[in-house]
Amino acid sequence: MPDSAASKESGSAANVFSAELERWRDVRGYSRASLAKAMGYDRSYVSKVLSGTERPSESFAAQAEAALRAGGALQTAFRDFEVTRPVRTRPFAPPNADSPTATGGLVVEHDDATLRYENGVYRLTQRRHLVNRGVEPITRYLIRISVDRFPGDPERSNQLYGEDPLTWDEIDLHAWHGRFRATSMTWTVHHDRAAFKEVWLLFAGDRGHFPLYPGESCWIEYEYTVSEHHWGNWFQRAVRLPTRTLSVCLDFPSDLSPAVWGLHTSMTAQAMPFATAISRNDTDGRSTFSWSCEDPPLHARYRLEWDFRSHPAHADGPPPKPSTTMAALGIVQDHAPALRRVARRFDLPAEAEDARRVVTELNAACERVAQAHTFGKGMGIAAPQIGVDRAVAIVRTPDGEGITLFNPTIIEESGDTDEHYEGCLSFFDVRGQVPRPHVIHVEHTTIDGHTKITVFERGVARLVAHEVDHLHGRLYTDRMRQGVVPIPVEQYRGTGSSWKY
């Protein structure tokens, strides 16, 4: 390649890196001078990189990533720059005319959230870059403030918010229009509930009205606080409008030893780990966890959860019983009436949104439990085990496959039968030998309402049968042979190993 051609291609990549840097500078609300200060670089050097006339170094890209909390986006752009090929870019397509979101025509170019925890209080700062691709002016924007202190334990949460509801004074909501909080926005209440609020942010304030007209774009920003007494260790983003970039930053004190993980639930209600890693940066006694993705699909849910492993609640002492640990993680325990009821079936696809919501809660609970215990044989959770009376269960096989079953029923059993020890999250202090068939045929419903029959074998069949039983009000103890009783978990020697066939 001639030198001029190589220089041109390298310059193109540098310009794309510069554009990505400029975009994140805009998202975080930094001036060029304040960005240079945050990164520890000379302002003129930062300005030259932003203008594309100076080649960035690897350390510069790392410092920019840390300062702007870009969730890996700047490091990706720099890697593409290093191999002298342009970063893949494509224009953001507006929704087509048949899309249910096309009526409003509102598109989110960037949805960015920063959640900071300090002294028992969470403060959320949410910024969105909106574009009106419709034909009518937009005069308001709906936001939802939703908290759950005990995810997976609705009875406990309902009791908390019934006795001590979330209040407007605690939230202390403020909203702004334009870059750098240029203009305050007024708002009106849409729903006022004990555990959540919905608010219309109005494109109006003390300085008059400022509708978002067709073809125009703007930044809006809002901020509110919630005490840890009301907000549990989770944060979820649901994609309800066409969105180009979604980013989240969690900012925690390092001395709490925070650990963060995340799950993505798709429109089809399948759950999977984030496609891109959550990056971590520890500076000045704070640990920040940043994550971003491009072009998230409509109706997808991205849920981050965390644990403060040095929190006072984790003070030294005798280890809790397994059942106590599971109860603390939101798993309904034995003797609860919910475990003996036949779960209510989903009407699909009419209740698809409710179904996705419950699957998200199940996967979040599954992730919490997996942080506390090693499951060499795979694991599963049914909705009644998190206090939700709906007929859906999820299973994670030993090789990592995720299975979601709506309205499942075992319609045929075949093959040999054998006995293996099983454990149940709802009474995890014991293990019991349970006879199960090697092969089961399960009829279930897909998220779009179709009936399907799936055949499961051996260990996966055992996992699935256990969860299907939960949805029909049965526990594994109901299937144990007469005279056989569970053994204490301390006597069980199979933890972490797979079943043998």
Short mmCIF file of C-alpha atoms in Angstrom, two decimals:
data_model
loop_
_atom_site.label_atom_id
_atom_site.label_comp_id
_atom_site.label_asym_id
_atom_site.label_seq_id
_atom_site.Cartn_x
_atom_site.Cartn_y
_atom_site.Cartn_z
CA MET A 1 0.00 0.00 0.00
CA PRO A 2 1.46 3.42 -0.89
CA ASP A 3 2.28 5.64 2.08
CA SER A 4 -0.41 8.15 1.14
CA ALA A 5 -3.09 5.43 1.05
CA ALA A 6 -1.97 4.00 4.39
CA SER A 7 -1.98 7.47 5.90
CA LYS A 8 -5.47 8.11 4.55
CA GLU A 9 -6.87 4.85 5.99
CA SER A 10 -5.16 5.41 9.35
CA GLY A 11 -6.53 8.94 9.41
CA SER A 12 -10.03 7.59 8.74
CA ALA A 13 -9.76 5.23 11.70
CA ALA A 14 -8.38 8.01 13.87
CA ASN A 15 -11.26 10.25 12.86
CA VAL A 16 -13.74 7.54 13.84
CA PHE A 17 -11.97 7.16 17.18
CA SER A 18 -12.12 10.94 17.56
CA ALA A 19 -15.83 10.92 16.72
CA GLU A 20 -16.44 8.23 19.33
CA LEU A 21 -14.44 10.22 21.89
CA GLU A 22 -16.40 13.37 21.03
CA ARG A 23 -19.69 11.50 21.39
CA TRP A 24 -18.84 10.21 24.86
CA ARG A 25 -17.55 13.63 25.90
CA ASP A 26 -20.96 14.97 24.93
CA VAL A 27 -22.77 12.16 26.79
CA ARG A 28 -20.87 12.85 30.01
CA GLY A 29 -21.23 16.62 29.66
CA TYR A 30 -17.48 17.42 29.73
CA SER A 31 -15.94 20.48 28.13
CA ARG A 32 -12.61 19.82 26.38
CA ALA A 33 -10.78 21.42 29.29
CA SER A 34 -12.62 19.41 31.95
CA LEU A 35 -12.09 16.18 29.99
CA ALA A 36 -8.36 16.88 29.79
CA LYS A 37 -8.28 17.49 33.54
CA ALA A 38 -10.21 14.28 34.27
CA MET A 39 -7.81 12.30 32.08
CA GLY A 40 -4.64 13.99 33.34
CA TYR A 41 -3.64 15.19 29.86
CA ASP A 42 -2.76 18.55 28.38
CA ARG A 43 -5.81 20.32 26.97
CA SER A 44 -4.15 21.03 23.61
CA TYR A 45 -3.30 17.34 23.16
CA VAL A 46 -6.88 16.29 23.93
CA SER A 47 -8.17 18.93 21.48
CA LYS A 48 -5.86 17.63 18.74
CA VAL A 49 -7.06 14.04 19.26
CA LEU A 50 -10.67 15.22 19.19
CA SER A 51 -10.04 17.08 15.93
CA GLY A 52 -8.33 14.02 14.42
CA THR A 53 -4.95 15.71 13.90
CA GLU A 54 -3.11 13.84 16.66
CA ARG A 55 -2.65 10.07 16.86
CA PRO A 56 -3.97 8.74 20.22
CA SER A 57 -1.85 6.37 22.27
CA GLU A 58 -3.02 3.19 23.98
CA SER A 59 -2.67 4.82 27.40
CA PHE A 60 -4.66 7.82 26.17
CA ALA A 61 -7.49 5.52 25.06
CA ALA A 62 -7.42 3.71 28.41
CA GLN A 63 -7.57 7.00 30.34
CA ALA A 64 -10.41 8.24 28.13
CA GLU A 65 -12.29 4.99 28.70
CA ALA A 66 -11.86 5.30 32.47
CA ALA A 67 -12.77 8.99 32.63
CA LEU A 68 -15.82 8.72 30.37
CA ARG A 69 -16.99 5.30 31.59
CA ALA A 70 -17.78 4.23 28.03
CA GLY A 71 -18.36 0.55 28.75
CA GLY A 72 -15.55 -0.56 26.42
CA ALA A 73 -16.67 1.51 23.41
CA LEU A 74 -13.53 3.66 23.29
CA GLN A 75 -11.20 0.70 23.72
CA THR A 76 -12.97 -1.05 20.83
CA ALA A 77 -12.58 2.06 18.67
CA PHE A 78 -8.88 2.24 19.58
CA ARG A 79 -8.28 -1.44 18.73
CA ASP A 80 -9.83 -0.86 15.31
CA PHE A 81 -7.62 2.20 14.92
CA GLU A 82 -4.54 0.13 15.76
CA VAL A 83 -5.19 -2.33 12.93
CA THR A 84 -5.82 0.67 10.62
CA ARG A 85 -9.33 -0.23 9.60
CA PRO A 86 -12.36 1.95 10.18
CA VAL A 87 -14.76 1.09 12.97
CA ARG A 88 -17.99 -0.42 11.67
CA THR A 89 -20.55 2.32 11.57
CA ARG A 90 -23.97 2.56 10.01
CA PRO A 91 -26.62 5.22 10.05
CA PHE A 92 -29.37 4.68 12.57
CA ALA A 93 -32.48 3.65 10.65
CA PRO A 94 -35.78 5.16 11.76
CA PRO A 95 -38.61 2.74 12.53
CA ASN A 96 -40.50 1.57 9.46
CA ALA A 97 -44.04 2.70 8.85
CA ASP A 98 -45.51 -0.54 10.16
CA SER A 99 -43.67 -0.36 13.47
CA PRO A 100 -45.88 0.18 16.53
CA THR A 101 -43.40 2.83 17.67
CA ALA A 102 -43.60 4.78 14.43
CA THR A 103 -46.66 6.76 15.51
CA GLY A 104 -44.72 8.82 18.00
CA GLY A 105 -41.60 8.86 15.83
CA LEU A 106 -39.33 9.32 18.85
CA VAL A 107 -35.88 7.74 18.63
CA VAL A 108 -33.23 7.57 21.36
CA GLU A 109 -29.76 8.19 19.97
CA HIS A 110 -28.16 7.55 23.35
CA ASP A 111 -29.63 6.34 26.63
CA ASP A 112 -27.10 6.76 29.45
CA ALA A 113 -27.60 6.09 33.16
CA THR A 114 -25.26 6.57 36.12
CA LEU A 115 -26.25 5.07 39.46
CA ARG A 116 -24.16 6.18 42.43
CA TYR A 117 -24.35 4.67 45.94
CA GLU A 118 -23.18 6.63 48.95
CA ASN A 119 -24.04 6.36 52.66
CA GLY A 120 -27.14 4.23 52.15
CA VAL A 121 -28.61 6.31 49.29
CA TYR A 122 -28.78 5.62 45.55
CA ARG A 123 -28.74 8.59 43.18
CA LEU A 124 -29.71 7.96 39.56
CA THR A 125 -28.72 10.41 36.83
CA GLN A 126 -30.38 9.57 33.50
CA ARG A 127 -29.49 11.33 30.23
CA ARG A 128 -31.13 10.71 26.86
CA HIS A 129 -30.41 12.19 23.45
CA LEU A 130 -33.79 12.23 21.68
CA VAL A 131 -34.56 12.68 17.98
CA ASN A 132 -38.02 13.35 16.59
CA ARG A 133 -38.26 11.35 13.36
CA GLY A 134 -42.04 11.67 13.25
CA VAL A 135 -44.33 14.27 11.76
CA GLU A 136 -45.77 15.86 14.93
CA PRO A 137 -44.10 17.94 17.65
CA ILE A 138 -43.38 16.07 20.90
CA THR A 139 -44.36 17.91 24.07
CA ARG A 140 -43.81 15.31 26.82
CA TYR A 141 -41.83 12.19 27.70
CA LEU A 142 -42.89 9.41 30.10
CA ILE A 143 -40.43 8.13 32.71
CA ARG A 144 -40.86 5.42 35.35
CA ILE A 145 -39.25 5.33 38.79
CA SER A 146 -39.53 1.72 39.94
CA VAL A 147 -37.87 0.16 43.00
CA ASP A 148 -37.91 -3.25 44.64
CA ARG A 149 -36.06 -3.80 47.89
CA PHE A 150 -36.56 -7.57 47.80
CA PRO A 151 -36.51 -8.77 44.18
CA GLY A 152 -38.03 -12.21 43.93
CA ASP A 153 -39.98 -11.84 47.20
CA PRO A 154 -43.12 -9.86 46.28
CA GLU A 155 -44.91 -10.54 49.56
CA ARG A 156 -42.05 -9.05 51.54
CA SER A 157 -41.79 -6.09 49.15
CA ASN A 158 -45.54 -5.45 49.26
CA GLN A 159 -45.43 -5.44 53.05
CA LEU A 160 -42.51 -2.97 53.06
CA TYR A 161 -44.11 -0.50 50.64
CA GLY A 162 -47.52 -0.88 52.26
CA GLU A 163 -46.04 0.17 55.60
CA ASP A 164 -43.43 2.61 54.25
CA PRO A 165 -44.23 3.78 50.70
CA LEU A 166 -41.85 5.54 48.35
CA THR A 167 -42.52 9.28 48.63
CA TRP A 168 -41.97 12.29 46.39
CA ASP A 169 -39.90 13.94 49.12
CA GLU A 170 -37.51 10.99 49.14
CA ILE A 171 -37.24 10.92 45.35
CA ASP A 172 -36.59 14.68 45.03
CA LEU A 173 -36.99 14.51 41.23
CA HIS A 174 -35.39 17.19 39.04
CA ALA A 175 -35.29 17.35 35.22
CA TRP A 176 -33.51 19.48 32.64
CA HIS A 177 -33.60 20.14 28.89
CA GLY A 178 -30.50 20.79 26.79
CA ARG A 179 -26.79 20.22 27.33
CA PHE A 180 -25.28 21.03 30.73
CA ARG A 181 -28.77 21.26 32.30
CA ALA A 182 -29.51 24.42 30.37
CA THR A 183 -33.23 24.66 31.19
CA SER A 184 -35.34 23.14 33.95
CA MET A 185 -38.28 20.96 32.87
CA THR A 186 -41.60 20.76 34.69
CA TRP A 187 -43.44 17.46 35.17
CA THR A 188 -46.82 16.02 36.05
CA VAL A 189 -47.72 12.78 37.82
CA HIS A 190 -49.08 9.95 35.68
CA HIS A 191 -49.15 7.15 38.33
CA ASP A 192 -48.40 7.40 42.05
CA ARG A 193 -47.97 3.99 43.67
CA ALA A 194 -46.29 2.79 46.85
CA ALA A 195 -43.38 1.12 44.99
CA PHE A 196 -43.24 3.07 41.73
CA LYS A 197 -44.03 6.42 40.18
CA GLU A 198 -44.67 7.39 36.56
CA VAL A 199 -44.12 10.96 35.47
CA TRP A 200 -44.64 12.97 32.29
CA LEU A 201 -41.62 15.22 31.74
CA LEU A 202 -42.96 18.28 29.93
CA PHE A 203 -41.01 20.11 27.27
CA ALA A 204 -41.77 23.27 29.19
CA GLY A 205 -40.33 25.21 32.12
CA ASP A 206 -39.96 28.63 33.66
CA ARG A 207 -38.66 29.96 30.33
CA GLY A 208 -41.67 28.83 28.33
CA HIS A 209 -42.37 25.87 26.04
CA PHE A 210 -39.78 24.13 23.85
CA PRO A 211 -41.48 21.27 21.91
CA LEU A 212 -39.27 18.83 20.03
CA TYR A 213 -40.29 19.44 16.42
CA PRO A 214 -39.90 16.92 13.55
CA GLY A 215 -36.24 16.59 12.57
CA GLU A 216 -34.98 18.18 15.79
CA SER A 217 -32.94 16.56 18.55
CA CYS A 218 -32.19 17.43 22.16
CA TRP A 219 -30.75 16.13 25.40
CA ILE A 220 -32.98 15.61 28.42
CA GLU A 221 -31.67 14.74 31.88
CA TYR A 222 -33.34 13.82 35.11
CA GLU A 223 -32.12 12.83 38.54
CA TYR A 224 -33.66 11.31 41.65
CA THR A 225 -32.64 9.61 44.90
CA VAL A 226 -33.89 6.48 46.68
CA SER A 227 -32.64 5.07 49.99
CA GLU A 228 -31.30 1.50 50.17
CA HIS A 229 -34.21 0.84 52.52
CA HIS A 230 -36.42 1.04 49.42
CA TRP A 231 -34.08 0.05 46.57
CA GLY A 232 -32.50 -3.41 46.30
CA ASN A 233 -29.23 -4.39 44.61
CA TRP A 234 -30.44 -4.28 41.02
CA PHE A 235 -30.93 -1.87 38.11
CA GLN A 236 -32.80 -2.65 34.91
CA ARG A 237 -33.09 -0.96 31.53
CA ALA A 238 -36.04 -1.88 29.30
CA VAL A 239 -35.84 -0.84 25.64
CA ARG A 240 -39.22 0.68 24.79
CA LEU A 241 -38.17 3.01 21.94
CA PRO A 242 -35.78 2.51 19.01
CA THR A 243 -32.36 3.09 20.58
CA ARG A 244 -28.92 3.39 19.05
CA THR A 245 -26.67 3.25 22.14
CA LEU A 246 -27.45 2.10 25.66
CA SER A 247 -24.92 2.65 28.46
CA VAL A 248 -24.90 2.20 32.23
CA CYS A 249 -22.38 3.16 34.91
CA LEU A 250 -22.56 1.90 38.50
CA ASP A 251 -20.47 3.93 40.95
CA PHE A 252 -19.83 2.30 44.35
CA PRO A 253 -17.43 2.77 47.29
CA SER A 254 -14.49 0.39 46.87
CA ASP A 255 -14.40 -0.47 50.56
CA LEU A 256 -17.73 -2.31 50.15
CA SER A 257 -15.97 -4.82 47.81
CA PRO A 258 -18.69 -4.57 45.14
CA ALA A 259 -19.22 -7.36 42.59
CA VAL A 260 -21.46 -6.76 39.54
CA TRP A 261 -23.04 -9.08 36.97
CA GLY A 262 -25.66 -8.68 34.25
CA LEU A 263 -28.22 -10.54 32.14
CA HIS A 264 -30.01 -9.72 28.91
CA THR A 265 -33.56 -10.98 28.33
CA SER A 266 -34.59 -10.82 24.68
CA MET A 267 -37.97 -10.28 23.05
CA THR A 268 -38.36 -14.07 22.86
CA ALA A 269 -37.85 -14.27 26.65
CA GLN A 270 -34.52 -16.05 26.31
CA ALA A 271 -31.88 -14.94 28.81
CA MET A 272 -28.16 -14.72 28.20
CA PRO A 273 -25.09 -12.96 29.61
CA PHE A 274 -24.28 -9.52 28.25
CA ALA A 275 -22.67 -9.75 24.82
CA THR A 276 -20.04 -7.21 25.91
CA ALA A 277 -18.17 -7.32 29.21
CA ILE A 278 -18.77 -4.98 32.13
CA SER A 279 -15.58 -2.99 32.62
CA ARG A 280 -14.28 -1.97 36.04
CA ASN A 281 -12.15 0.96 37.16
CA ASP A 282 -10.94 1.58 40.74
CA THR A 283 -9.88 5.17 41.46
CA ASP A 284 -9.83 7.36 44.57
CA GLY A 285 -11.77 4.91 46.72
CA ARG A 286 -14.55 4.37 44.15
CA SER A 287 -15.26 1.36 41.94
CA THR A 288 -17.08 2.16 38.70
CA PHE A 289 -18.60 -0.54 36.53
CA SER A 290 -19.36 0.55 32.95
CA TRP A 291 -21.22 -1.23 30.20
CA SER A 292 -22.69 -0.26 26.82
CA CYS A 293 -24.21 -1.84 23.72
CA GLU A 294 -25.21 -0.69 20.26
CA ASP A 295 -28.64 -1.05 18.65
CA PRO A 296 -30.38 -2.96 21.46
CA PRO A 297 -33.54 -4.69 20.18
CA LEU A 298 -36.96 -3.39 21.14
CA HIS A 299 -38.51 -4.99 24.26
CA ALA A 300 -35.13 -6.30 25.43
CA ARG A 301 -34.33 -5.99 29.14
CA TYR A 302 -30.82 -5.48 30.50
CA ARG A 303 -30.52 -6.13 34.22
CA LEU A 304 -27.47 -5.48 36.38
CA GLU A 305 -27.22 -6.79 39.92
CA TRP A 306 -24.52 -6.42 42.55
CA ASP A 307 -23.39 -7.55 45.94
CA PHE A 308 -21.51 -5.53 48.55
CA ARG A 309 -19.33 -8.27 49.96
CA SER A 310 -17.85 -6.10 52.72
CA HIS A 311 -21.17 -4.55 53.70
CA PRO A 312 -21.87 -4.47 57.46
CA ALA A 313 -24.65 -6.97 56.76
CA HIS A 314 -21.87 -9.43 55.88
CA ALA A 315 -20.13 -9.15 59.26
CA ASP A 316 -18.08 -12.08 60.45
CA GLY A 317 -19.92 -14.82 62.30
CA PRO A 318 -21.02 -18.42 61.88
CA PRO A 319 -22.04 -19.19 58.28
CA PRO A 320 -25.80 -19.09 57.74
CA LYS A 321 -27.75 -22.25 56.97
CA PRO A 322 -28.26 -22.85 53.22
CA SER A 323 -32.00 -22.26 53.60
CA THR A 324 -31.31 -18.92 55.32
CA THR A 325 -29.04 -17.90 52.45
CA MET A 326 -31.66 -18.84 49.87
CA ALA A 327 -34.37 -16.94 51.74
CA ALA A 328 -32.12 -13.86 51.80
CA LEU A 329 -31.71 -14.21 48.02
CA GLY A 330 -35.48 -14.05 47.51
CA ILE A 331 -36.32 -17.77 47.27
CA VAL A 332 -39.66 -18.73 48.81
CA GLN A 333 -39.10 -21.39 51.48
CA ASP A 334 -40.88 -24.65 52.31
CA HIS A 335 -44.30 -24.52 53.99
CA ALA A 336 -45.23 -21.39 51.99
CA PRO A 337 -48.69 -21.92 50.43
CA ALA A 338 -47.35 -20.67 47.07
CA LEU A 339 -45.33 -23.88 46.66
CA ARG A 340 -48.44 -26.05 46.87
CA ARG A 341 -50.63 -24.22 44.36
CA VAL A 342 -50.96 -24.98 40.66
CA ALA A 343 -49.45 -21.94 38.93
CA ARG A 344 -51.63 -19.75 36.73
CA ARG A 345 -51.04 -20.28 33.01
CA PHE A 346 -50.00 -17.50 30.64
CA ASP A 347 -52.30 -16.45 27.83
CA LEU A 348 -49.73 -16.07 25.07
CA PRO A 349 -49.01 -13.99 23.10
CA ALA A 350 -51.48 -11.60 24.80
CA GLU A 351 -49.46 -11.68 28.04
CA ALA A 352 -46.04 -11.71 26.38
CA GLU A 353 -44.87 -8.57 28.18
CA ASP A 354 -45.80 -10.03 31.58
CA ALA A 355 -44.10 -13.27 30.59
CA ARG A 356 -40.85 -11.48 29.72
CA ARG A 357 -40.97 -9.57 33.00
CA VAL A 358 -41.30 -12.78 35.05
CA VAL A 359 -38.52 -14.48 33.07
CA THR A 360 -36.28 -11.49 33.79
CA GLU A 361 -37.02 -11.85 37.51
CA LEU A 362 -36.31 -15.60 37.35
CA ASN A 363 -32.98 -15.11 35.63
CA ALA A 364 -32.00 -12.41 38.10
CA ALA A 365 -32.81 -14.75 40.97
CA CYS A 366 -30.91 -17.55 39.24
CA GLU A 367 -27.86 -15.30 38.93
CA ARG A 368 -28.02 -14.31 42.60
CA VAL A 369 -28.22 -17.96 43.65
CA ALA A 370 -25.36 -18.95 41.32
CA GLN A 371 -23.16 -16.37 43.06
CA ALA A 372 -23.79 -18.14 46.37
CA HIS A 373 -23.49 -21.81 45.39
CA THR A 374 -21.81 -24.02 42.79
CA PHE A 375 -24.23 -26.11 40.70
CA GLY A 376 -22.29 -28.83 38.92
CA LYS A 377 -25.48 -30.61 37.83
CA GLY A 378 -27.23 -27.52 36.52
CA MET A 379 -30.02 -25.61 38.23
CA GLY A 380 -33.53 -24.30 37.77
CA ILE A 381 -36.09 -21.95 39.32
CA ALA A 382 -39.86 -21.89 38.92
CA ALA A 383 -41.93 -18.73 39.27
CA PRO A 384 -43.70 -19.86 42.50
CA GLN A 385 -40.25 -20.05 44.12
CA ILE A 386 -39.88 -16.29 43.76
CA GLY A 387 -43.45 -15.66 44.90
CA VAL A 388 -44.98 -15.25 41.42
CA ASP A 389 -48.07 -17.34 40.69
CA ARG A 390 -47.40 -17.91 36.98
CA ALA A 391 -46.60 -21.06 35.02
CA VAL A 392 -43.03 -20.47 33.87
CA ALA A 393 -39.71 -21.98 34.88
CA ILE A 394 -36.14 -21.68 33.70
CA VAL A 395 -33.38 -24.31 33.67
CA ARG A 396 -29.64 -23.88 33.24
CA THR A 397 -27.98 -27.09 32.11
CA PRO A 398 -24.46 -28.07 33.26
CA ASP A 399 -23.04 -26.95 29.89
CA GLY A 400 -24.61 -23.49 30.19
CA GLU A 401 -27.67 -23.88 27.97
CA GLY A 402 -30.69 -21.86 29.08
CA ILE A 403 -34.19 -23.36 28.82
CA THR A 404 -37.39 -21.34 29.36
CA LEU A 405 -40.71 -23.17 29.65
CA PHE A 406 -44.13 -21.50 29.66
CA ASN A 407 -47.18 -23.56 30.72
CA PRO A 408 -45.24 -26.86 30.68
CA THR A 409 -46.83 -30.28 31.20
CA ILE A 410 -45.15 -33.69 30.98
CA ILE A 411 -47.26 -35.66 28.50
CA GLU A 412 -45.10 -38.78 28.14
CA GLU A 413 -42.36 -40.60 30.04
CA SER A 414 -40.19 -43.26 28.46
CA GLY A 415 -36.92 -45.11 28.89
CA ASP A 416 -35.41 -46.42 32.11
CA THR A 417 -35.97 -44.94 35.55
CA ASP A 418 -33.21 -44.31 38.07
CA GLU A 419 -32.63 -42.54 41.39
CA HIS A 420 -30.36 -39.58 42.05
CA TYR A 421 -30.06 -37.04 44.82
CA GLU A 422 -31.83 -33.74 44.19
CA GLY A 423 -31.77 -30.47 46.06
CA CYS A 424 -34.41 -27.76 46.12
CA LEU A 425 -33.71 -24.07 46.64
CA SER A 426 -36.86 -23.87 48.77
CA PHE A 427 -35.45 -26.30 51.37
CA PHE A 428 -31.74 -26.34 50.63
CA ASP A 429 -30.59 -27.80 53.95
CA VAL A 430 -31.22 -31.38 52.75
CA ARG A 431 -30.84 -33.61 49.69
CA GLY A 432 -33.16 -36.45 48.71
CA GLN A 433 -33.03 -39.47 46.40
CA VAL A 434 -35.74 -39.16 43.75
CA PRO A 435 -36.71 -41.67 41.05
CA ARG A 436 -37.15 -40.05 37.62
CA PRO A 437 -37.49 -41.36 34.04
CA HIS A 438 -34.55 -40.96 31.67
CA VAL A 439 -36.72 -39.37 28.95
CA ILE A 440 -39.69 -37.00 29.20
CA HIS A 441 -41.84 -35.31 26.56
CA VAL A 442 -42.93 -31.82 27.62
CA GLU A 443 -45.72 -29.83 26.01
CA HIS A 444 -45.22 -26.08 26.46
CA THR A 445 -46.09 -22.72 24.89
CA THR A 446 -43.73 -20.37 23.05
CA ILE A 447 -43.75 -16.63 23.72
CA ASP A 448 -45.65 -16.08 20.46
CA GLY A 449 -48.41 -18.49 21.50
CA HIS A 450 -47.51 -21.68 19.65
CA THR A 451 -47.75 -25.08 21.32
CA LYS A 452 -44.56 -27.12 21.19
CA ILE A 453 -43.41 -30.55 22.38
CA THR A 454 -39.76 -30.91 23.45
CA VAL A 455 -38.00 -34.14 24.45
CA PHE A 456 -35.50 -34.00 27.31
CA GLU A 457 -33.13 -36.76 28.36
CA ARG A 458 -31.19 -37.92 31.41
CA GLY A 459 -29.85 -35.13 33.64
CA VAL A 460 -31.65 -32.35 31.77
CA ALA A 461 -34.88 -34.37 31.95
CA ARG A 462 -34.45 -34.56 35.73
CA LEU A 463 -33.87 -30.80 36.00
CA VAL A 464 -36.91 -30.01 33.83
CA ALA A 465 -39.18 -32.52 35.62
CA HIS A 466 -38.24 -30.98 38.98
CA GLU A 467 -39.29 -27.49 37.79
CA VAL A 468 -42.46 -28.70 36.06
CA ASP A 469 -43.44 -30.32 39.36
CA HIS A 470 -43.08 -26.93 41.07
CA LEU A 471 -45.57 -25.41 38.62
CA HIS A 472 -48.08 -28.12 39.50
CA GLY A 473 -47.70 -27.70 43.27
CA ARG A 474 -45.44 -30.72 43.85
CA LEU A 475 -42.07 -31.02 45.61
CA TYR A 476 -39.46 -33.70 45.07
CA THR A 477 -40.26 -35.16 48.49
CA ASP A 478 -43.64 -36.18 47.06
CA ARG A 479 -41.84 -38.49 44.61
CA MET A 480 -39.40 -40.17 47.00
CA ARG A 481 -39.95 -43.87 47.70
CA GLN A 482 -41.85 -44.71 50.87
CA GLY A 483 -39.52 -44.94 53.84
CA VAL A 484 -36.75 -42.89 52.18
CA VAL A 485 -36.03 -39.56 53.84
CA PRO A 486 -33.77 -36.63 52.84
CA ILE A 487 -30.30 -36.43 54.32
CA PRO A 488 -28.67 -33.27 55.77
CA VAL A 489 -26.64 -31.40 53.18
CA GLU A 490 -23.54 -31.91 55.37
CA GLN A 491 -23.75 -35.65 54.61
CA TYR A 492 -24.16 -35.18 50.87
CA ARG A 493 -20.96 -35.69 48.87
CA GLY A 494 -22.12 -34.78 45.38
CA THR A 495 -21.95 -30.97 45.49
CA GLY A 496 -20.33 -29.54 42.38
CA SER A 497 -20.25 -32.85 40.44
CA SER A 498 -22.48 -34.03 37.62
CA TRP A 499 -24.92 -36.94 37.66
CA LYS A 500 -23.51 -40.24 36.39
CA TYR A 501 -25.42 -42.23 33.73
#
